[in-house]
Amino acid sequence: MVEDATDGGPPSDAKYLSRQQFGQRLETFLAKKGWRQAQLAREAGLPKDSISTYIRGVTMPTHHSLLKLCAALGVTQDELLPNLSINAIADDFPEFDLKVSPANPDKAWLRVNRLVSFSVGVKVAELLQRDGKPVADDDADRG
């Protein structure tokens, strides 16, 4: 769980902030400054609707918008969005998802949303490219 913005940041075991957690964190910083959403929008030079969607946990800011929010609030990126990384995704996107196709039980939908090494990514891409193609004799030996 991520600590409140006023507690000095997240605990070391936090993986990422969900959109909802980011919204709560942003709202905490607003309250700390005594601002409303409209004032943050003015100070950051962002549309009020954008601020609203961040606070409600609908969307995350782009990197450019994050920089504007930080400047307006007088905080660092790490304070506003700790553990910012390519893995900072919303809770509703699992790392791995496999579902049998309703139209064809011999097929499945696969979704992978995970940071992997380049070599693993290439292997996965090769497997996907070969899927459904007949296996040549020399490929059968590789397994």
mmCIF file of C-alpha atoms in Angstrom:
data_model
loop_
_atom_site.group_PDB
_atom_site.id
_atom_site.type_symbol
_atom_site.label_atom_id
_atom_site.label_comp_id
_atom_site.label_asym_id
_atom_site.label_seq_id
_atom_site.Cartn_x
_atom_site.Cartn_y
_atom_site.Cartn_z
ATOM 1 C CA MET A 1 0.000 0.000 0.000
ATOM 2 C CA VAL A 2 1.206 3.509 -0.723
ATOM 3 C CA GLU A 3 1.481 5.947 2.158
ATOM 4 C CA ASP A 4 -0.242 9.295 2.132
ATOM 5 C CA ALA A 5 1.648 12.093 0.375
ATOM 6 C CA THR A 6 2.194 13.869 3.674
ATOM 7 C CA ASP A 7 3.955 10.838 5.198
ATOM 8 C CA GLY A 8 7.085 11.348 3.138
ATOM 9 C CA GLY A 9 6.459 8.912 0.339
ATOM 10 C CA PRO A 10 5.710 5.306 -0.370
ATOM 11 C CA PRO A 11 7.021 2.325 1.525
ATOM 12 C CA SER A 12 9.909 0.537 -0.169
ATOM 13 C CA ASP A 13 7.783 -2.481 -1.143
ATOM 14 C CA ALA A 14 5.268 -0.471 -3.224
ATOM 15 C CA LYS A 15 5.213 -1.655 -6.840
ATOM 16 C CA TYR A 16 3.324 1.197 -8.483
ATOM 17 C CA LEU A 17 0.428 3.542 -8.006
ATOM 18 C CA SER A 18 -2.897 2.716 -9.578
ATOM 19 C CA ARG A 19 -4.878 5.529 -11.192
ATOM 20 C CA GLN A 20 -7.094 5.688 -8.107
ATOM 21 C CA GLN A 21 -4.128 5.890 -5.744
ATOM 22 C CA PHE A 22 -2.562 8.619 -7.867
ATOM 23 C CA GLY A 23 -5.859 10.536 -7.749
ATOM 24 C CA GLN A 24 -5.971 10.271 -3.958
ATOM 25 C CA ARG A 25 -2.367 11.392 -3.748
ATOM 26 C CA LEU A 26 -3.009 14.395 -6.005
ATOM 27 C CA GLU A 27 -6.064 15.307 -3.934
ATOM 28 C CA THR A 28 -3.931 15.174 -0.770
ATOM 29 C CA PHE A 29 -1.426 17.605 -2.270
ATOM 30 C CA LEU A 30 -4.307 19.900 -3.296
ATOM 31 C CA ALA A 31 -5.697 19.884 0.243
ATOM 32 C CA LYS A 32 -2.243 20.557 1.661
ATOM 33 C CA LYS A 33 -2.024 23.724 -0.468
ATOM 34 C CA GLY A 34 -5.643 24.663 0.228
ATOM 35 C CA TRP A 35 -6.412 24.619 -3.500
ATOM 36 C CA ARG A 36 -9.385 23.489 -5.501
ATOM 37 C CA GLN A 37 -9.102 21.678 -8.821
ATOM 38 C CA ALA A 38 -9.685 24.890 -10.782
ATOM 39 C CA GLN A 39 -6.744 26.616 -9.098
ATOM 40 C CA LEU A 40 -4.417 23.689 -9.816
ATOM 41 C CA ALA A 41 -5.577 23.727 -13.439
ATOM 42 C CA ARG A 42 -4.740 27.447 -13.700
ATOM 43 C CA GLU A 43 -1.370 27.116 -11.959
ATOM 44 C CA ALA A 44 -0.361 24.077 -14.033
ATOM 45 C CA GLY A 45 -1.766 25.385 -17.317
ATOM 46 C CA LEU A 46 -3.894 22.276 -17.766
ATOM 47 C CA PRO A 47 -7.615 21.890 -18.506
ATOM 48 C CA LYS A 48 -9.805 21.572 -15.415
ATOM 49 C CA ASP A 49 -11.329 18.430 -16.947
ATOM 50 C CA SER A 50 -7.884 16.803 -16.977
ATOM 51 C CA ILE A 51 -7.372 17.529 -13.279
ATOM 52 C CA SER A 52 -10.800 16.054 -12.572
ATOM 53 C CA THR A 53 -10.032 12.837 -14.477
ATOM 54 C CA TYR A 54 -6.736 12.424 -12.607
ATOM 55 C CA ILE A 55 -8.383 12.887 -9.206
ATOM 56 C CA ARG A 56 -11.255 10.532 -10.051
ATOM 57 C CA GLY A 57 -8.769 7.874 -11.148
ATOM 58 C CA VAL A 58 -10.017 7.824 -14.732
ATOM 59 C CA THR A 59 -6.668 8.623 -16.373
ATOM 60 C CA MET A 60 -3.029 9.176 -15.523
ATOM 61 C CA PRO A 61 -1.233 12.323 -16.663
ATOM 62 C CA THR A 62 1.208 12.248 -19.545
ATOM 63 C CA HIS A 63 4.837 12.883 -18.652
ATOM 64 C CA HIS A 64 4.479 16.487 -19.873
ATOM 65 C CA SER A 65 1.365 17.035 -17.727
ATOM 66 C CA LEU A 66 3.059 15.384 -14.747
ATOM 67 C CA LEU A 67 5.901 17.903 -14.996
ATOM 68 C CA LYS A 68 3.374 20.768 -15.052
ATOM 69 C CA LEU A 69 1.544 19.364 -12.013
ATOM 70 C CA CYS A 70 4.805 18.996 -10.091
ATOM 71 C CA ALA A 71 5.884 22.548 -10.916
ATOM 72 C CA ALA A 72 2.520 23.965 -9.848
ATOM 73 C CA LEU A 73 2.448 21.990 -6.596
ATOM 74 C CA GLY A 74 6.124 22.562 -5.833
ATOM 75 C CA VAL A 75 6.904 18.855 -5.521
ATOM 76 C CA THR A 76 9.192 16.411 -7.298
ATOM 77 C CA GLN A 77 7.998 13.724 -9.686
ATOM 78 C CA ASP A 78 8.995 11.138 -7.095
ATOM 79 C CA GLU A 79 6.810 12.801 -4.470
ATOM 80 C CA LEU A 80 3.757 12.982 -6.720
ATOM 81 C CA LEU A 81 4.207 9.697 -8.559
ATOM 82 C CA PRO A 82 6.584 7.424 -6.654
ATOM 83 C CA ASN A 83 8.060 4.397 -8.375
ATOM 84 C CA LEU A 84 7.418 5.903 -11.796
ATOM 85 C CA SER A 85 8.432 3.269 -14.316
ATOM 86 C CA ILE A 86 7.254 1.539 -17.432
ATOM 87 C CA ASN A 87 5.454 -0.899 -15.099
ATOM 88 C CA ALA A 88 3.335 1.837 -13.519
ATOM 89 C CA ILE A 89 0.047 0.602 -14.899
ATOM 90 C CA ALA A 90 -3.519 0.533 -13.678
ATOM 91 C CA ASP A 91 -4.757 -2.385 -11.577
ATOM 92 C CA ASP A 92 -7.182 -3.481 -14.281
ATOM 93 C CA PHE A 93 -4.381 -4.569 -16.642
ATOM 94 C CA PRO A 94 -3.006 -7.861 -15.316
ATOM 95 C CA GLU A 95 0.563 -8.903 -16.015
ATOM 96 C CA PHE A 96 -0.644 -12.044 -17.802
ATOM 97 C CA ASP A 97 -4.096 -13.019 -19.054
ATOM 98 C CA LEU A 98 -5.113 -16.167 -20.964
ATOM 99 C CA LYS A 99 -8.708 -16.787 -22.070
ATOM 100 C CA VAL A 100 -10.095 -19.609 -24.194
ATOM 101 C CA SER A 101 -11.772 -18.330 -27.341
ATOM 102 C CA PRO A 102 -15.558 -18.777 -27.123
ATOM 103 C CA ALA A 103 -15.691 -19.270 -30.900
ATOM 104 C CA ASN A 104 -12.916 -21.877 -31.008
ATOM 105 C CA PRO A 105 -11.945 -23.820 -27.871
ATOM 106 C CA ASP A 106 -8.648 -24.847 -29.533
ATOM 107 C CA LYS A 107 -7.565 -21.186 -29.567
ATOM 108 C CA ALA A 108 -6.916 -18.713 -26.776
ATOM 109 C CA TRP A 109 -6.539 -14.968 -26.368
ATOM 110 C CA LEU A 110 -3.235 -14.060 -24.759
ATOM 111 C CA ARG A 111 -2.371 -10.731 -23.180
ATOM 112 C CA VAL A 112 1.046 -10.016 -21.707
ATOM 113 C CA ASN A 113 1.703 -6.671 -20.058
ATOM 114 C CA ARG A 114 5.080 -7.135 -18.453
ATOM 115 C CA LEU A 115 8.593 -5.753 -18.724
ATOM 116 C CA VAL A 116 10.881 -8.532 -19.978
ATOM 117 C CA SER A 117 14.404 -8.739 -21.328
ATOM 118 C CA PHE A 118 14.807 -8.078 -25.031
ATOM 119 C CA SER A 119 15.780 -11.705 -25.693
ATOM 120 C CA VAL A 120 12.627 -13.015 -23.992
ATOM 121 C CA GLY A 121 10.530 -10.526 -25.987
ATOM 122 C CA VAL A 122 12.085 -11.798 -29.226
ATOM 123 C CA LYS A 123 11.380 -15.424 -28.252
ATOM 124 C CA VAL A 124 7.732 -14.620 -27.512
ATOM 125 C CA ALA A 125 7.425 -12.783 -30.835
ATOM 126 C CA GLU A 126 8.937 -15.785 -32.659
ATOM 127 C CA LEU A 127 6.496 -18.164 -30.971
ATOM 128 C CA LEU A 128 3.563 -15.950 -31.903
ATOM 129 C CA GLN A 129 4.771 -15.659 -35.486
ATOM 130 C CA ARG A 130 5.076 -19.464 -35.806
ATOM 131 C CA ASP A 131 1.698 -20.149 -34.160
ATOM 132 C CA GLY A 132 -0.563 -21.969 -36.569
ATOM 133 C CA LYS A 133 2.185 -22.630 -39.121
ATOM 134 C CA PRO A 134 3.296 -26.220 -39.782
ATOM 135 C CA VAL A 135 6.466 -27.168 -37.914
ATOM 136 C CA ALA A 136 9.405 -27.939 -40.214
ATOM 137 C CA ASP A 137 11.577 -30.993 -39.469
ATOM 138 C CA ASP A 138 14.483 -28.903 -38.174
ATOM 139 C CA ASP A 139 12.105 -26.934 -35.910
ATOM 140 C CA ALA A 140 10.712 -30.138 -34.398
ATOM 141 C CA ASP A 141 14.163 -30.967 -33.014
ATOM 142 C CA ARG A 142 14.277 -27.654 -31.125
ATOM 143 C CA GLY A 143 11.069 -28.515 -29.302
#
